[in-house]
């Protein structure tokens, strides 16, 4: 509650399995953008996996316009 939000109101961007596990444990939604170092990681617990930070799907999910 550090930011005055419930964990379910927070979207976390992660690129590591450990970060995904932490977001999941906190109860936050986690959008994964895999890195070059984690190509074979299990992302099945992620809310969604997007290929790049500039992916249109990510902007759509976050509710912001892609510039």
PDB file of N, CA, C and O in Angstrom:
ATOM      1  N   UNK A   1       0.815  -1.196   0.000  1.00  0.00           N
ATOM      2  CA  UNK A   1       0.000   0.000   0.000  1.00  0.00           C
ATOM      3  C   UNK A   1       0.858   1.258   0.000  1.00  0.00           C
ATOM      4  O   UNK A   1       0.376   2.336   0.299  1.00  0.00           O
ATOM      5  N   UNK A   2       2.099   1.099  -0.339  1.00  0.00           N
ATOM      6  CA  UNK A   2       3.053   2.196  -0.317  1.00  0.00           C
ATOM      7  C   UNK A   2       2.642   3.346  -1.235  1.00  0.00           C
ATOM      8  O   UNK A   2       2.904   4.505  -0.950  1.00  0.00           O
ATOM      9  N   UNK A   3       1.959   3.037  -2.329  1.00  0.00           N
ATOM     10  CA  UNK A   3       1.550   4.067  -3.278  1.00  0.00           C
ATOM     11  C   UNK A   3       0.074   4.412  -3.145  1.00  0.00           C
ATOM     12  O   UNK A   3      -0.480   5.111  -3.981  1.00  0.00           O
ATOM     13  N   UNK A   4      -0.561   3.894  -2.123  1.00  0.00           N
ATOM     14  CA  UNK A   4      -1.973   4.161  -1.919  1.00  0.00           C
ATOM     15  C   UNK A   4      -2.867   3.354  -2.842  1.00  0.00           C
ATOM     16  O   UNK A   4      -4.008   3.727  -3.067  1.00  0.00           O
ATOM     17  N   UNK A   5      -2.342   2.274  -3.386  1.00  0.00           N
ATOM     18  CA  UNK A   5      -3.094   1.413  -4.294  1.00  0.00           C
ATOM     19  C   UNK A   5      -3.098  -0.008  -3.768  1.00  0.00           C
ATOM     20  O   UNK A   5      -2.178  -0.444  -3.090  1.00  0.00           O
ATOM     21  N   UNK A   6      -4.142  -0.727  -4.118  1.00  0.00           N
ATOM     22  CA  UNK A   6      -4.186  -2.151  -3.830  1.00  0.00           C
ATOM     23  C   UNK A   6      -3.289  -2.863  -4.842  1.00  0.00           C
ATOM     24  O   UNK A   6      -3.165  -2.407  -5.985  1.00  0.00           O
ATOM     25  N   UNK A   7      -2.686  -3.979  -4.474  1.00  0.00           N
ATOM     26  CA  UNK A   7      -1.854  -4.715  -5.430  1.00  0.00           C
ATOM     27  C   UNK A   7      -2.592  -5.069  -6.723  1.00  0.00           C
ATOM     28  O   UNK A   7      -1.995  -5.042  -7.800  1.00  0.00           O
ATOM     29  N   UNK A   8      -3.879  -5.330  -6.634  1.00  0.00           N
ATOM     30  CA  UNK A   8      -4.653  -5.674  -7.837  1.00  0.00           C
ATOM     31  C   UNK A   8      -4.818  -4.489  -8.785  1.00  0.00           C
ATOM     32  O   UNK A   8      -5.214  -4.664  -9.933  1.00  0.00           O
ATOM     33  N   UNK A   9      -4.497  -3.287  -8.325  1.00  0.00           N
ATOM     34  CA  UNK A   9      -4.594  -2.088  -9.154  1.00  0.00           C
ATOM     35  C   UNK A   9      -3.269  -1.744  -9.834  1.00  0.00           C
ATOM     36  O   UNK A   9      -3.185  -0.764 -10.554  1.00  0.00           O
ATOM     37  N   UNK A  10      -2.249  -2.548  -9.579  1.00  0.00           N
ATOM     38  CA  UNK A  10      -0.912  -2.265 -10.081  1.00  0.00           C
ATOM     39  C   UNK A  10      -0.555  -3.219 -11.215  1.00  0.00           C
ATOM     40  O   UNK A  10      -0.837  -4.410 -11.144  1.00  0.00           O
ATOM     41  N   UNK A  11       0.077  -2.682 -12.242  1.00  0.00           N
ATOM     42  CA  UNK A  11       0.606  -3.497 -13.335  1.00  0.00           C
ATOM     43  C   UNK A  11       2.129  -3.448 -13.257  1.00  0.00           C
ATOM     44  O   UNK A  11       2.721  -2.376 -13.216  1.00  0.00           O
ATOM     45  N   UNK A  12       2.739  -4.610 -13.215  1.00  0.00           N
ATOM     46  CA  UNK A  12       4.186  -4.724 -13.118  1.00  0.00           C
ATOM     47  C   UNK A  12       4.737  -5.162 -14.466  1.00  0.00           C
ATOM     48  O   UNK A  12       4.197  -6.071 -15.096  1.00  0.00           O
ATOM     49  N   UNK A  13       5.787  -4.504 -14.919  1.00  0.00           N
ATOM     50  CA  UNK A  13       6.508  -4.933 -16.124  1.00  0.00           C
ATOM     51  C   UNK A  13       7.742  -5.678 -15.660  1.00  0.00           C
ATOM     52  O   UNK A  13       8.540  -5.134 -14.897  1.00  0.00           O
ATOM     53  N   UNK A  14       7.908  -6.897 -16.131  1.00  0.00           N
ATOM     54  CA  UNK A  14       9.033  -7.714 -15.682  1.00  0.00           C
ATOM     55  C   UNK A  14       9.698  -8.413 -16.847  1.00  0.00           C
ATOM     56  O   UNK A  14       9.081  -8.632 -17.883  1.00  0.00           O
ATOM     57  N   UNK A  15      10.959  -8.781 -16.622  1.00  0.00           N
ATOM     58  CA  UNK A  15      11.694  -9.539 -17.646  1.00  0.00           C
ATOM     59  C   UNK A  15      12.417 -10.732 -17.038  1.00  0.00           C
ATOM     60  O   UNK A  15      13.253 -11.340 -17.675  1.00  0.00           O
ATOM     61  N   UNK A  16      12.101 -11.046 -15.775  1.00  0.00           N
ATOM     62  CA  UNK A  16      12.773 -12.169 -15.134  1.00  0.00           C
ATOM     63  C   UNK A  16      11.769 -13.047 -14.397  1.00  0.00           C
ATOM     64  O   UNK A  16      10.746 -12.555 -13.898  1.00  0.00           O
ATOM     65  N   UNK A  17      12.052 -14.331 -14.315  1.00  0.00           N
ATOM     66  CA  UNK A  17      11.166 -15.234 -13.568  1.00  0.00           C
ATOM     67  C   UNK A  17      11.034 -14.834 -12.100  1.00  0.00           C
ATOM     68  O   UNK A  17       9.941 -14.923 -11.527  1.00  0.00           O
ATOM     69  N   UNK A  18      12.117 -14.351 -11.501  1.00  0.00           N
ATOM     70  CA  UNK A  18      12.049 -13.914 -10.109  1.00  0.00           C
ATOM     71  C   UNK A  18      11.136 -12.713  -9.918  1.00  0.00           C
ATOM     72  O   UNK A  18      10.385 -12.632  -8.949  1.00  0.00           O
ATOM     73  N   UNK A  19      11.202 -11.785 -10.846  1.00  0.00           N
ATOM     74  CA  UNK A  19      10.321 -10.621 -10.797  1.00  0.00           C
ATOM     75  C   UNK A  19       8.871 -10.996 -10.992  1.00  0.00           C
ATOM     76  O   UNK A  19       7.979 -10.453 -10.333  1.00  0.00           O
ATOM     77  N   UNK A  20       8.629 -11.923 -11.896  1.00  0.00           N
ATOM     78  CA  UNK A  20       7.264 -12.422 -12.111  1.00  0.00           C
ATOM     79  C   UNK A  20       6.739 -13.068 -10.840  1.00  0.00           C
ATOM     80  O   UNK A  20       5.612 -12.805 -10.422  1.00  0.00           O
ATOM     81  N   UNK A  21       7.560 -13.881 -10.189  1.00  0.00           N
ATOM     82  CA  UNK A  21       7.145 -14.540  -8.949  1.00  0.00           C
ATOM     83  C   UNK A  21       6.839 -13.513  -7.857  1.00  0.00           C
ATOM     84  O   UNK A  21       5.863 -13.664  -7.116  1.00  0.00           O
ATOM     85  N   UNK A  22       7.649 -12.466  -7.769  1.00  0.00           N
ATOM     86  CA  UNK A  22       7.429 -11.423  -6.770  1.00  0.00           C
ATOM     87  C   UNK A  22       6.128 -10.670  -7.039  1.00  0.00           C
ATOM     88  O   UNK A  22       5.356 -10.395  -6.116  1.00  0.00           O
ATOM     89  N   UNK A  23       5.885 -10.317  -8.298  1.00  0.00           N
ATOM     90  CA  UNK A  23       4.641  -9.624  -8.652  1.00  0.00           C
ATOM     91  C   UNK A  23       3.432 -10.500  -8.345  1.00  0.00           C
ATOM     92  O   UNK A  23       2.434 -10.027  -7.797  1.00  0.00           O
ATOM     93  N   UNK A  24       3.543 -11.764  -8.683  1.00  0.00           N
ATOM     94  CA  UNK A  24       2.449 -12.695  -8.431  1.00  0.00           C
ATOM     95  C   UNK A  24       2.216 -12.836  -6.920  1.00  0.00           C
ATOM     96  O   UNK A  24       1.072 -12.813  -6.469  1.00  0.00           O
ATOM     97  N   UNK A  25       3.283 -12.962  -6.146  1.00  0.00           N
ATOM     98  CA  UNK A  25       3.151 -13.087  -4.690  1.00  0.00           C
ATOM     99  C   UNK A  25       2.520 -11.843  -4.067  1.00  0.00           C
ATOM    100  O   UNK A  25       1.799 -11.940  -3.072  1.00  0.00           O
ATOM    101  N   UNK A  26       2.772 -10.680  -4.678  1.00  0.00           N
ATOM    102  CA  UNK A  26       2.211  -9.429  -4.174  1.00  0.00           C
ATOM    103  C   UNK A  26       0.754  -9.245  -4.585  1.00  0.00           C
ATOM    104  O   UNK A  26       0.062  -8.387  -4.064  1.00  0.00           O
ATOM    105  N   UNK A  27       0.298 -10.044  -5.545  1.00  0.00           N
ATOM    106  CA  UNK A  27      -1.078  -9.927  -6.015  1.00  0.00           C
ATOM    107  C   UNK A  27      -1.259  -8.928  -7.135  1.00  0.00           C
ATOM    108  O   UNK A  27      -2.373  -8.506  -7.431  1.00  0.00           O
ATOM    109  N   UNK A  28      -0.155  -8.527  -7.773  1.00  0.00           N
ATOM    110  CA  UNK A  28      -0.218  -7.547  -8.864  1.00  0.00           C
ATOM    111  C   UNK A  28      -0.281  -8.272 -10.211  1.00  0.00           C
ATOM    112  O   UNK A  28       0.188  -9.397 -10.342  1.00  0.00           O
ATOM    113  N   UNK A  29      -0.857  -7.591 -11.201  1.00  0.00           N
ATOM    114  CA  UNK A  29      -0.817  -8.117 -12.571  1.00  0.00           C
ATOM    115  C   UNK A  29       0.597  -7.948 -13.090  1.00  0.00           C
ATOM    116  O   UNK A  29       1.237  -6.937 -12.838  1.00  0.00           O
ATOM    117  N   UNK A  30       1.059  -8.928 -13.834  1.00  0.00           N
ATOM    118  CA  UNK A  30       2.425  -8.854 -14.343  1.00  0.00           C
ATOM    119  C   UNK A  30       2.441  -9.057 -15.844  1.00  0.00           C
ATOM    120  O   UNK A  30       1.971 -10.082 -16.352  1.00  0.00           O
ATOM    121  N   UNK A  31       2.959  -8.067 -16.538  1.00  0.00           N
ATOM    122  CA  UNK A  31       3.170  -8.139 -17.979  1.00  0.00           C
ATOM    123  C   UNK A  31       4.643  -8.433 -18.188  1.00  0.00           C
ATOM    124  O   UNK A  31       5.506  -7.706 -17.698  1.00  0.00           O
ATOM    125  N   UNK A  32       4.932  -9.509 -18.886  1.00  0.00           N
ATOM    126  CA  UNK A  32       6.318  -9.925 -19.086  1.00  0.00           C
ATOM    127  C   UNK A  32       6.794  -9.535 -20.471  1.00  0.00           C
ATOM    128  O   UNK A  32       6.095  -9.737 -21.459  1.00  0.00           O
ATOM    129  N   UNK A  33       7.980  -8.958 -20.498  1.00  0.00           N
ATOM    130  CA  UNK A  33       8.705  -8.684 -21.737  1.00  0.00           C
ATOM    131  C   UNK A  33      10.004  -9.475 -21.620  1.00  0.00           C
ATOM    132  O   UNK A  33      10.927  -9.043 -20.940  1.00  0.00           O
ATOM    133  N   UNK A  34      10.069 -10.671 -22.213  1.00  0.00           N
ATOM    134  CA  UNK A  34      11.257 -11.504 -22.045  1.00  0.00           C
ATOM    135  C   UNK A  34      12.528 -10.793 -22.512  1.00  0.00           C
ATOM    136  O   UNK A  34      12.508 -10.003 -23.451  1.00  0.00           O
ATOM    137  N   UNK A  35      13.613 -11.095 -21.838  1.00  0.00           N
ATOM    138  CA  UNK A  35      14.900 -10.513 -22.217  1.00  0.00           C
ATOM    139  C   UNK A  35      15.712 -11.551 -22.980  1.00  0.00           C
ATOM    140  O   UNK A  35      15.342 -12.720 -23.071  1.00  0.00           O
ATOM    141  N   UNK A  36      16.837 -11.118 -23.486  1.00  0.00           N
ATOM    142  CA  UNK A  36      17.742 -12.035 -24.179  1.00  0.00           C
ATOM    143  C   UNK A  36      18.295 -13.100 -23.242  1.00  0.00           C
ATOM    144  O   UNK A  36      18.741 -14.154 -23.681  1.00  0.00           O
ATOM    145  N   UNK A  37      18.271 -12.825 -21.945  1.00  0.00           N
ATOM    146  CA  UNK A  37      18.837 -13.735 -20.964  1.00  0.00           C
ATOM    147  C   UNK A  37      17.829 -14.767 -20.458  1.00  0.00           C
ATOM    148  O   UNK A  37      18.205 -15.674 -19.724  1.00  0.00           O
ATOM    149  N   UNK A  38      16.552 -14.607 -20.812  1.00  0.00           N
ATOM    150  CA  UNK A  38      15.520 -15.522 -20.305  1.00  0.00           C
ATOM    151  C   UNK A  38      14.646 -16.078 -21.429  1.00  0.00           C
ATOM    152  O   UNK A  38      13.425 -16.131 -21.300  1.00  0.00           O
ATOM    153  N   UNK A  39      15.231 -16.506 -22.542  1.00  0.00           N
ATOM    154  CA  UNK A  39      14.413 -16.933 -23.681  1.00  0.00           C
ATOM    155  C   UNK A  39      13.600 -18.201 -23.428  1.00  0.00           C
ATOM    156  O   UNK A  39      12.554 -18.385 -24.055  1.00  0.00           O
ATOM    157  N   UNK A  40      14.046 -19.060 -22.518  1.00  0.00           N
ATOM    158  CA  UNK A  40      13.349 -20.322 -22.288  1.00  0.00           C
ATOM    159  C   UNK A  40      12.642 -20.381 -20.946  1.00  0.00           C
ATOM    160  O   UNK A  40      12.302 -21.457 -20.474  1.00  0.00           O
ATOM    161  N   UNK A  41      12.420 -19.237 -20.329  1.00  0.00           N
ATOM    162  CA  UNK A  41      11.764 -19.194 -19.022  1.00  0.00           C
ATOM    163  C   UNK A  41      10.289 -19.568 -19.146  1.00  0.00           C
ATOM    164  O   UNK A  41       9.679 -19.427 -20.204  1.00  0.00           O
ATOM    165  N   UNK A  42       9.728 -20.031 -18.055  1.00  0.00           N
ATOM    166  CA  UNK A  42       8.305 -20.374 -18.001  1.00  0.00           C
ATOM    167  C   UNK A  42       7.527 -19.120 -17.606  1.00  0.00           C
ATOM    168  O   UNK A  42       7.603 -18.668 -16.467  1.00  0.00           O
ATOM    169  N   UNK A  43       6.791 -18.567 -18.542  1.00  0.00           N
ATOM    170  CA  UNK A  43       6.024 -17.344 -18.307  1.00  0.00           C
ATOM    171  C   UNK A  43       4.537 -17.634 -18.132  1.00  0.00           C
ATOM    172  O   UNK A  43       3.707 -16.736 -18.213  1.00  0.00           O
ATOM    173  N   UNK A  44       4.173 -18.872 -17.889  1.00  0.00           N
ATOM    174  CA  UNK A  44       2.752 -19.248 -17.845  1.00  0.00           C
ATOM    175  C   UNK A  44       1.971 -18.538 -16.742  1.00  0.00           C
ATOM    176  O   UNK A  44       0.753 -18.412 -16.845  1.00  0.00           O
ATOM    177  N   UNK A  45       2.635 -18.043 -15.706  1.00  0.00           N
ATOM    178  CA  UNK A  45       1.935 -17.327 -14.633  1.00  0.00           C
ATOM    179  C   UNK A  45       1.715 -15.850 -14.949  1.00  0.00           C
ATOM    180  O   UNK A  45       1.004 -15.165 -14.218  1.00  0.00           O
ATOM    181  N   UNK A  46       2.285 -15.378 -16.042  1.00  0.00           N
ATOM    182  CA  UNK A  46       2.157 -13.956 -16.407  1.00  0.00           C
ATOM    183  C   UNK A  46       0.741 -13.646 -16.870  1.00  0.00           C
ATOM    184  O   UNK A  46       0.060 -14.491 -17.449  1.00  0.00           O
ATOM    185  N   UNK A  47       0.329 -12.419 -16.618  1.00  0.00           N
ATOM    186  CA  UNK A  47      -0.961 -11.950 -17.122  1.00  0.00           C
ATOM    187  C   UNK A  47      -0.936 -11.986 -18.648  1.00  0.00           C
ATOM    188  O   UNK A  47      -1.864 -12.440 -19.289  1.00  0.00           O
ATOM    189  N   UNK A  48       0.156 -11.504 -19.197  1.00  0.00           N
ATOM    190  CA  UNK A  48       0.367 -11.532 -20.648  1.00  0.00           C
ATOM    191  C   UNK A  48       1.870 -11.406 -20.910  1.00  0.00           C
ATOM    192  O   UNK A  48       2.594 -10.830 -20.118  1.00  0.00           O
ATOM    193  N   UNK A  49       2.294 -11.983 -22.014  1.00  0.00           N
ATOM    194  CA  UNK A  49       3.685 -11.872 -22.453  1.00  0.00           C
ATOM    195  C   UNK A  49       3.691 -11.090 -23.758  1.00  0.00           C
ATOM    196  O   UNK A  49       2.956 -11.425 -24.686  1.00  0.00           O
ATOM    197  N   UNK A  50       4.476 -10.029 -23.799  1.00  0.00           N
ATOM    198  CA  UNK A  50       4.593  -9.224 -25.016  1.00  0.00           C
ATOM    199  C   UNK A  50       6.030  -9.297 -25.521  1.00  0.00           C
ATOM    200  O   UNK A  50       6.958  -9.413 -24.723  1.00  0.00           O
ATOM    201  N   UNK A  51       6.229  -9.237 -26.824  1.00  0.00           N
ATOM    202  CA  UNK A  51       7.556  -9.445 -27.387  1.00  0.00           C
ATOM    203  C   UNK A  51       8.542  -8.296 -27.167  1.00  0.00           C
ATOM    204  O   UNK A  51       9.742  -8.512 -27.088  1.00  0.00           O
ATOM    205  N   UNK A  52       8.036  -7.072 -27.075  1.00  0.00           N
ATOM    206  CA  UNK A  52       8.898  -5.892 -26.955  1.00  0.00           C
ATOM    207  C   UNK A  52       8.182  -4.814 -26.147  1.00  0.00           C
ATOM    208  O   UNK A  52       6.962  -4.790 -26.073  1.00  0.00           O
ATOM    209  N   UNK A  53       8.937  -3.903 -25.595  1.00  0.00           N
ATOM    210  CA  UNK A  53       8.327  -2.810 -24.834  1.00  0.00           C
ATOM    211  C   UNK A  53       7.477  -1.899 -25.708  1.00  0.00           C
ATOM    212  O   UNK A  53       6.589  -1.224 -25.204  1.00  0.00           O
ATOM    213  N   UNK A  54       7.742  -1.862 -27.009  1.00  0.00           N
ATOM    214  CA  UNK A  54       6.936  -1.003 -27.881  1.00  0.00           C
ATOM    215  C   UNK A  54       5.799  -1.755 -28.562  1.00  0.00           C
ATOM    216  O   UNK A  54       5.203  -1.252 -29.509  1.00  0.00           O
ATOM    217  N   UNK A  55       5.474  -2.948 -28.085  1.00  0.00           N
ATOM    218  CA  UNK A  55       4.389  -3.731 -28.678  1.00  0.00           C
ATOM    219  C   UNK A  55       3.051  -3.032 -28.446  1.00  0.00           C
ATOM    220  O   UNK A  55       2.751  -2.591 -27.336  1.00  0.00           O
ATOM    221  N   UNK A  56       2.243  -2.931 -29.494  1.00  0.00           N
ATOM    222  CA  UNK A  56       0.938  -2.278 -29.391  1.00  0.00           C
ATOM    223  C   UNK A  56       0.071  -2.915 -28.311  1.00  0.00           C
ATOM    224  O   UNK A  56      -0.662  -2.224 -27.608  1.00  0.00           O
ATOM    225  N   UNK A  57       0.150  -4.238 -28.160  1.00  0.00           N
ATOM    226  CA  UNK A  57      -0.644  -4.922 -27.149  1.00  0.00           C
ATOM    227  C   UNK A  57      -0.330  -4.401 -25.751  1.00  0.00           C
ATOM    228  O   UNK A  57      -1.230  -4.202 -24.941  1.00  0.00           O
ATOM    229  N   UNK A  58       0.920  -4.132 -25.464  1.00  0.00           N
ATOM    230  CA  UNK A  58       1.298  -3.620 -24.153  1.00  0.00           C
ATOM    231  C   UNK A  58       0.661  -2.259 -23.907  1.00  0.00           C
ATOM    232  O   UNK A  58       0.086  -2.014 -22.854  1.00  0.00           O
ATOM    233  N   UNK A  59       0.736  -1.380 -24.876  1.00  0.00           N
ATOM    234  CA  UNK A  59       0.119  -0.055 -24.733  1.00  0.00           C
ATOM    235  C   UNK A  59      -1.391  -0.171 -24.557  1.00  0.00           C
ATOM    236  O   UNK A  59      -1.985   0.542 -23.755  1.00  0.00           O
ATOM    237  N   UNK A  60      -1.998  -1.082 -25.287  1.00  0.00           N
ATOM    238  CA  UNK A  60      -3.443  -1.295 -25.166  1.00  0.00           C
ATOM    239  C   UNK A  60      -3.801  -1.779 -23.761  1.00  0.00           C
ATOM    240  O   UNK A  60      -4.737  -1.274 -23.148  1.00  0.00           O
ATOM    241  N   UNK A  61      -3.056  -2.733 -23.242  1.00  0.00           N
ATOM    242  CA  UNK A  61      -3.332  -3.265 -21.915  1.00  0.00           C
ATOM    243  C   UNK A  61      -3.128  -2.226 -20.826  1.00  0.00           C
ATOM    244  O   UNK A  61      -3.834  -2.209 -19.823  1.00  0.00           O
ATOM    245  N   UNK A  62      -2.158  -1.357 -21.013  1.00  0.00           N
ATOM    246  CA  UNK A  62      -1.878  -0.310 -20.037  1.00  0.00           C
ATOM    247  C   UNK A  62      -2.796   0.894 -20.190  1.00  0.00           C
ATOM    248  O   UNK A  62      -2.822   1.779 -19.340  1.00  0.00           O
ATOM    249  N   UNK A  63      -3.537   0.939 -21.291  1.00  0.00           N
ATOM    250  CA  UNK A  63      -4.465   2.031 -21.515  1.00  0.00           C
ATOM    251  C   UNK A  63      -3.800   3.331 -21.895  1.00  0.00           C
ATOM    252  O   UNK A  63      -4.283   4.408 -21.563  1.00  0.00           O
ATOM    253  N   UNK A  64      -2.673   3.246 -22.590  1.00  0.00           N
ATOM    254  CA  UNK A  64      -1.977   4.448 -23.057  1.00  0.00           C
ATOM    255  C   UNK A  64      -1.767   4.370 -24.552  1.00  0.00           C
ATOM    256  O   UNK A  64      -1.773   3.299 -25.139  1.00  0.00           O
ATOM    257  N   UNK A  65      -1.569   5.524 -25.163  1.00  0.00           N
ATOM    258  CA  UNK A  65      -1.361   5.580 -26.611  1.00  0.00           C
ATOM    259  C   UNK A  65       0.078   5.288 -26.956  1.00  0.00           C
ATOM    260  O   UNK A  65       0.998   5.742 -26.273  1.00  0.00           O
ATOM    261  N   UNK A  66       0.295   4.553 -28.020  1.00  0.00           N
ATOM    262  CA  UNK A  66       1.641   4.278 -28.533  1.00  0.00           C
ATOM    263  C   UNK A  66       2.069   5.490 -29.351  1.00  0.00           C
ATOM    264  O   UNK A  66       1.396   5.887 -30.274  1.00  0.00           O
ATOM    265  N   UNK A  67       3.191   6.062 -28.985  1.00  0.00           N
ATOM    266  CA  UNK A  67       3.654   7.253 -29.707  1.00  0.00           C
ATOM    267  C   UNK A  67       4.410   6.790 -30.877  1.00  0.00           C
ATOM    268  O   UNK A  67       5.228   6.962 -31.457  1.00  0.00           O
TER     269      UNK A  67
END
